[in-house]
C-alpha positions as a Python dict, from the first residue, in 0.01 Angstrom:
ca = {
    (1, 'X'): (0, 0, 0),
    (2, 'X'): (13, -223, 309),
    (3, 'X'): (-245, -108, 561),
    (4, 'X'): (-240, -191, 933),
    (5, 'X'): (-432, -498, 1034),
    (6, 'X'): (-758, -418, 1204),
    (7, 'X'): (-941, -682, 1405),
    (8, 'X'): (-1292, -598, 1516),
    (9, 'X'): (-1510, -809, 1750),
    (10, 'X'): (-1885, -788, 1763),
    (11, 'X'): (-2037, -955, 2067),
    (12, 'X'): (-2394, -882, 1956),
    (13, 'X'): (-2645, -959, 2236),
    (14, 'X'): (-2403, -1167, 2433),
    (15, 'X'): (-2181, -1133, 2730),
    (16, 'X'): (-2181, -1061, 3104),
    (17, 'X'): (-1960, -897, 3359),
    (18, 'X'): (-1800, -1232, 3447),
    (19, 'X'): (-1745, -1314, 3077),
    (20, 'X'): (-1574, -972, 3024),
    (21, 'X'): (-1346, -1041, 3320),
    (22, 'X'): (-1246, -1387, 3200),
    (23, 'X'): (-1208, -1281, 2830),
    (24, 'X'): (-987, -987, 2920),
    (25, 'X'): (-780, -1204, 3145),
    (26, 'X'): (-714, -1439, 2862),
    (27, 'X'): (-615, -1148, 2635),
    (28, 'X'): (-382, -994, 2900),
    (29, 'X'): (-201, -1335, 2938),
    (30, 'X'): (-156, -1380, 2563),
    (31, 'X'): (101, -1248, 2320),
    (32, 'X'): (-96, -1040, 2064),
    (33, 'X'): (15, -852, 1762),
    (34, 'X'): (114, -514, 1895),
    (35, 'X'): (81, -362, 1543),
    (36, 'X'): (-291, -449, 1509),
    (37, 'X'): (-582, -223, 1574),
    (38, 'X'): (-818, -412, 1810),
    (39, 'X'): (-1175, -288, 1867),
    (40, 'X'): (-1444, -500, 2045),
    (41, 'X'): (-1818, -404, 2025),
    (42, 'X'): (-2010, -490, 2338),
    (43, 'X'): (-2375, -440, 2442),
    (44, 'X'): (-2454, -85, 2564),
    (45, 'X'): (-2508, -192, 2928),
    (46, 'X'): (-2144, -313, 2944),
    (47, 'X'): (-1971, -27, 2761),
    (48, 'X'): (-1836, 155, 3060),
    (49, 'X'): (-1728, -157, 3243),
    (50, 'X'): (-1556, -299, 2935),
    (51, 'X'): (-1385, 37, 2857),
    (52, 'X'): (-1252, 65, 3215),
    (53, 'X'): (-1121, -284, 3228),
    (54, 'X'): (-1000, -349, 2872),
    (55, 'X'): (-629, -458, 2837),
    (56, 'X'): (-395, -208, 2692),
    (57, 'X'): (-427, -178, 2315),
    (58, 'X'): (-791, -286, 2303),
    (59, 'X'): (-1067, -27, 2227),
    (60, 'X'): (-1434, -76, 2304),
    (61, 'X'): (-1713, 9, 2065),
    (62, 'X'): (-2089, 46, 2084),
    (63, 'X'): (-2278, -178, 1852),
    (64, 'X'): (-2518, 91, 1732),
    (65, 'X'): (-2618, 451, 1778),
    (66, 'X'): (-2898, 691, 1685),
    (67, 'X'): (-2908, 1009, 1482),
    (68, 'X'): (-2968, 1260, 1771),
    (69, 'X'): (-2781, 1362, 2073),
    (70, 'X'): (-3085, 1303, 2302),
    (71, 'X'): (-3457, 1294, 2302),
    (72, 'X'): (-3772, 1082, 2309),
    (73, 'X'): (-3616, 775, 2143),
    (74, 'X'): (-3683, 490, 2377),
    (75, 'X'): (-3410, 219, 2381),
    (76, 'X'): (-3167, 412, 2168),
    (77, 'X'): (-2818, 527, 2252),
    (78, 'X'): (-2644, 848, 2125),
    (79, 'X'): (-2286, 916, 2028),
    (80, 'X'): (-2275, 1157, 2323),
    (81, 'X'): (-2364, 870, 2564),
    (82, 'X'): (-2106, 641, 2399),
    (83, 'X'): (-1845, 910, 2453),
    (84, 'X'): (-1968, 963, 2812),
    (85, 'X'): (-1887, 595, 2881),
    (86, 'X'): (-1531, 665, 2765),
    (87, 'X'): (-1558, 486, 2429),
    (88, 'X'): (-1456, 627, 2093),
    (89, 'X'): (-1589, 367, 1844),
    (90, 'X'): (-1922, 262, 1711),
    (91, 'X'): (-2042, -5, 1468),
    (92, 'X'): (-2310, 121, 1226),
    (93, 'X'): (-2517, -60, 970),
    (94, 'X'): (-2445, -421, 1068),
    (95, 'X'): (-2653, -658, 856),
    (96, 'X'): (-2864, -753, 1158),
    (97, 'X'): (-2960, -382, 1201),
    (98, 'X'): (-3047, -375, 831),
    (99, 'X'): (-3235, -699, 795),
    (100, 'X'): (-3385, -778, 1135),
    (101, 'X'): (-3463, -421, 1250),
    (102, 'X'): (-3533, -286, 898),
    (103, 'X'): (-3283, -1, 897),
    (104, 'X'): (-3263, 165, 559),
    (105, 'X'): (-2954, 290, 375),
    (106, 'X'): (-3069, 641, 441),
    (107, 'X'): (-3105, 595, 816),
    (108, 'X'): (-2763, 418, 837),
    (109, 'X'): (-2620, 710, 645),
    (110, 'X'): (-2773, 960, 894),
    (111, 'X'): (-2636, 759, 1184),
    (112, 'X'): (-2287, 766, 1031),
    (113, 'X'): (-2306, 1135, 973),
    (114, 'X'): (-2404, 1216, 1334),
    (115, 'X'): (-2149, 984, 1481),
    (116, 'X'): (-1870, 1131, 1283),
    (117, 'X'): (-1978, 1487, 1352),
    (118, 'X'): (-1973, 1400, 1722),
    (119, 'X'): (-1614, 1269, 1686),
    (120, 'X'): (-1667, 896, 1706),
    (121, 'X'): (-1462, 654, 1500),
    (122, 'X'): (-1697, 428, 1294),
    (123, 'X'): (-1701, 79, 1157),
    (124, 'X'): (-1950, 108, 862),
    (125, 'X'): (-2103, -218, 738),
    (126, 'X'): (-2212, -317, 393),
    (127, 'X'): (-2298, -650, 229),
    (128, 'X'): (-2547, -851, 21),
    (129, 'X'): (-2804, -1121, 89),
    (130, 'X'): (-2770, -1467, -58),
    (131, 'X'): (-3039, -1405, -325),
    (132, 'X'): (-2873, -1084, -420),
    (133, 'X'): (-2542, -1267, -475),
    (134, 'X'): (-2714, -1548, -675),
    (135, 'X'): (-2883, -1282, -887),
    (136, 'X'): (-2544, -1117, -962),
    (137, 'X'): (-2627, -804, -768),
    (138, 'X'): (-2337, -803, -518),
    (139, 'X'): (-2170, -501, -674),
    (140, 'X'): (-2495, -302, -713),
    (141, 'X'): (-2594, -361, -344),
    (142, 'X'): (-2251, -277, -212),
    (143, 'X'): (-2211, 26, -425),
    (144, 'X'): (-2559, 152, -329),
    (145, 'X'): (-2480, 109, 38),
    (146, 'X'): (-2142, 278, -8),
    (147, 'X'): (-2306, 574, -179),
    (148, 'X'): (-2551, 624, 107),
    (149, 'X'): (-2261, 621, 350),
    (150, 'X'): (-2022, 839, 149),
    (151, 'X'): (-2267, 1124, 95),
    (152, 'X'): (-2304, 1148, 471),
    (153, 'X'): (-1935, 1156, 561),
    (154, 'X'): (-1906, 1521, 657),
    (155, 'X'): (-1560, 1605, 503),
    (156, 'X'): (-1253, 1431, 358),
    (157, 'X'): (-1082, 1443, 700),
    (158, 'X'): (-1366, 1244, 852),
    (159, 'X'): (-1259, 941, 638),
    (160, 'X'): (-968, 907, 886),
    (161, 'X'): (-1228, 791, 1140),
    (162, 'X'): (-1396, 544, 903),
    (163, 'X'): (-1337, 167, 865),
    (164, 'X'): (-1553, -30, 614),
    (165, 'X'): (-1669, -381, 688),
    (166, 'X'): (-1787, -600, 403),
    (167, 'X'): (-2021, -865, 535),
    (168, 'X'): (-2180, -1110, 294),
    (169, 'X'): (-2503, -1171, 483),
    (170, 'X'): (-2518, -1528, 351),
    (171, 'X'): (-2192, -1596, 542),
    (172, 'X'): (-2282, -1456, 881),
    (173, 'X'): (-2355, -1715, 1148),
    (174, 'X'): (-2415, -1980, 887),
    (175, 'X'): (-2077, -2145, 884),
    (176, 'X'): (-2036, -2054, 521),
    (177, 'X'): (-1749, -1819, 439),
    (178, 'X'): (-1664, -1629, 125),
    (179, 'X'): (-1346, -1783, -14),
    (180, 'X'): (-1041, -1561, 12),
    (181, 'X'): (-1069, -1500, -360),
    (182, 'X'): (-1440, -1401, -329),
    (183, 'X'): (-1358, -1156, -42),
    (184, 'X'): (-1066, -1009, -232),
    (185, 'X'): (-1284, -956, -535),
    (186, 'X'): (-1551, -755, -349),
    (187, 'X'): (-1293, -561, -135),
    (188, 'X'): (-1099, -465, -452),
    (189, 'X'): (-1424, -348, -614),
    (190, 'X'): (-1531, -146, -310),
    (191, 'X'): (-1189, 20, -288),
    (192, 'X'): (-1216, 97, -660),
    (193, 'X'): (-1557, 256, -596),
    (194, 'X'): (-1404, 479, -330),
    (195, 'X'): (-1121, 574, -568),
    (196, 'X'): (-1363, 666, -842),
    (197, 'X'): (-1641, 823, -629),
    (198, 'X'): (-1459, 976, -338),
    (199, 'X'): (-1072, 1011, -360),
    (200, 'X'): (-780, 796, -460),
    (201, 'X'): (-578, 878, -153),
    (202, 'X'): (-872, 787, 75),
    (203, 'X'): (-919, 456, -119),
    (204, 'X'): (-555, 372, -56),
    (205, 'X'): (-577, 449, 314),
    (206, 'X'): (-911, 323, 423),
    (207, 'X'): (-913, -22, 595),
    (208, 'X'): (-1174, -262, 456),
    (209, 'X'): (-1263, -559, 678),
    (210, 'X'): (-1414, -897, 603),
    (211, 'X'): (-1696, -1019, 826),
    (212, 'X'): (-1875, -1347, 787),
    (213, 'X'): (-1780, -1666, 984),
    (214, 'X'): (-1421, -1565, 1030),
    (215, 'X'): (-1246, -1842, 1224),
    (216, 'X'): (-899, -1942, 1340),
    (217, 'X'): (-886, -2168, 1040),
    (218, 'X'): (-947, -1909, 767),
    (219, 'X'): (-815, -1593, 916),
    (220, 'X'): (-460, -1613, 788),
    (221, 'X'): (-559, -1686, 433),
    (222, 'X'): (-826, -1417, 424),
    (223, 'X'): (-589, -1165, 589),
    (224, 'X'): (-316, -1238, 324),
    (225, 'X'): (-540, -1095, 48),
    (226, 'X'): (-409, -748, -62),
    (227, 'X'): (-741, -563, -6),
    (228, 'X'): (-851, -746, 304),
    (229, 'X'): (-720, -533, 593),
    (230, 'X'): (-862, -732, 878),
    (231, 'X'): (-1189, -879, 1007),
    (232, 'X'): (-1509, -802, 1186),
    (233, 'X'): (-1560, -1116, 1394),
    (234, 'X'): (-1887, -1233, 1542),
    (235, 'X'): (-1916, -1541, 1755),
    (236, 'X'): (-1542, -1614, 1754),
    (237, 'X'): (-1475, -1279, 1916),
    (238, 'X'): (-1632, -1420, 2237),
    (239, 'X'): (-1391, -1704, 2258),
    (240, 'X'): (-1025, -1737, 2367),
    (241, 'X'): (-930, -1827, 2007),
    (242, 'X'): (-994, -1463, 1920),
    (243, 'X'): (-635, -1407, 2022),
    (244, 'X'): (-526, -1633, 1732),
    (245, 'X'): (-729, -1421, 1487),
    (246, 'X'): (-561, -1108, 1619),
    (247, 'X'): (-234, -1271, 1528),
    (248, 'X'): (-336, -1360, 1169),
    (249, 'X'): (-34, -1170, 1033),
    (250, 'X'): (227, -1282, 1284),
}
């Protein structure tokens, strides 16, 4: 089954109003793959501005959310607030949330559950550390993280609002990249886990992205793998060359 290409950008703690203006101007003036899903995650303070100024065909995502609609949770942002900014996407469980901010599988699962119940579309991230890969634990880690997510997805229909992003942590911001064959191997195994543990139809439909030092140079080869349905791009999503990554299948 050929799934639609999905290209996600994650600006992390980067950007400014002027950068948004110049970046969107570049995208507007470029020829981009009209068949691709394009979603860019921006810092919370820029959500509304980015949403209101995004070129046609580009959706804006929050980079995180909490498990409650409101309350005494200083510094957090809720799905209700994301929707109030006009956005319909959120990134949950990024490796930096897991490993810098100490978010557990359980918390990430709860975030996914609340976001989906509130009607947001979600990019749910999984992936292993370098030492876990070297110890042969890649599958165990990814399957554990998938289990924590899957048990919190409210109903089978909610899977239509789910995109999975596999991010080998050892390849994020390091310049190292999983080879296309390594990426395909894990993506195929994750899809197999979904087939065995959730539903075969869901496994066939769900888009699984690769995230980890995606560049103009490696995007086409990665995107040609049968179970790699697109990318979650970090630093390169801030640059004009992001357009070339969007066009990885053209």
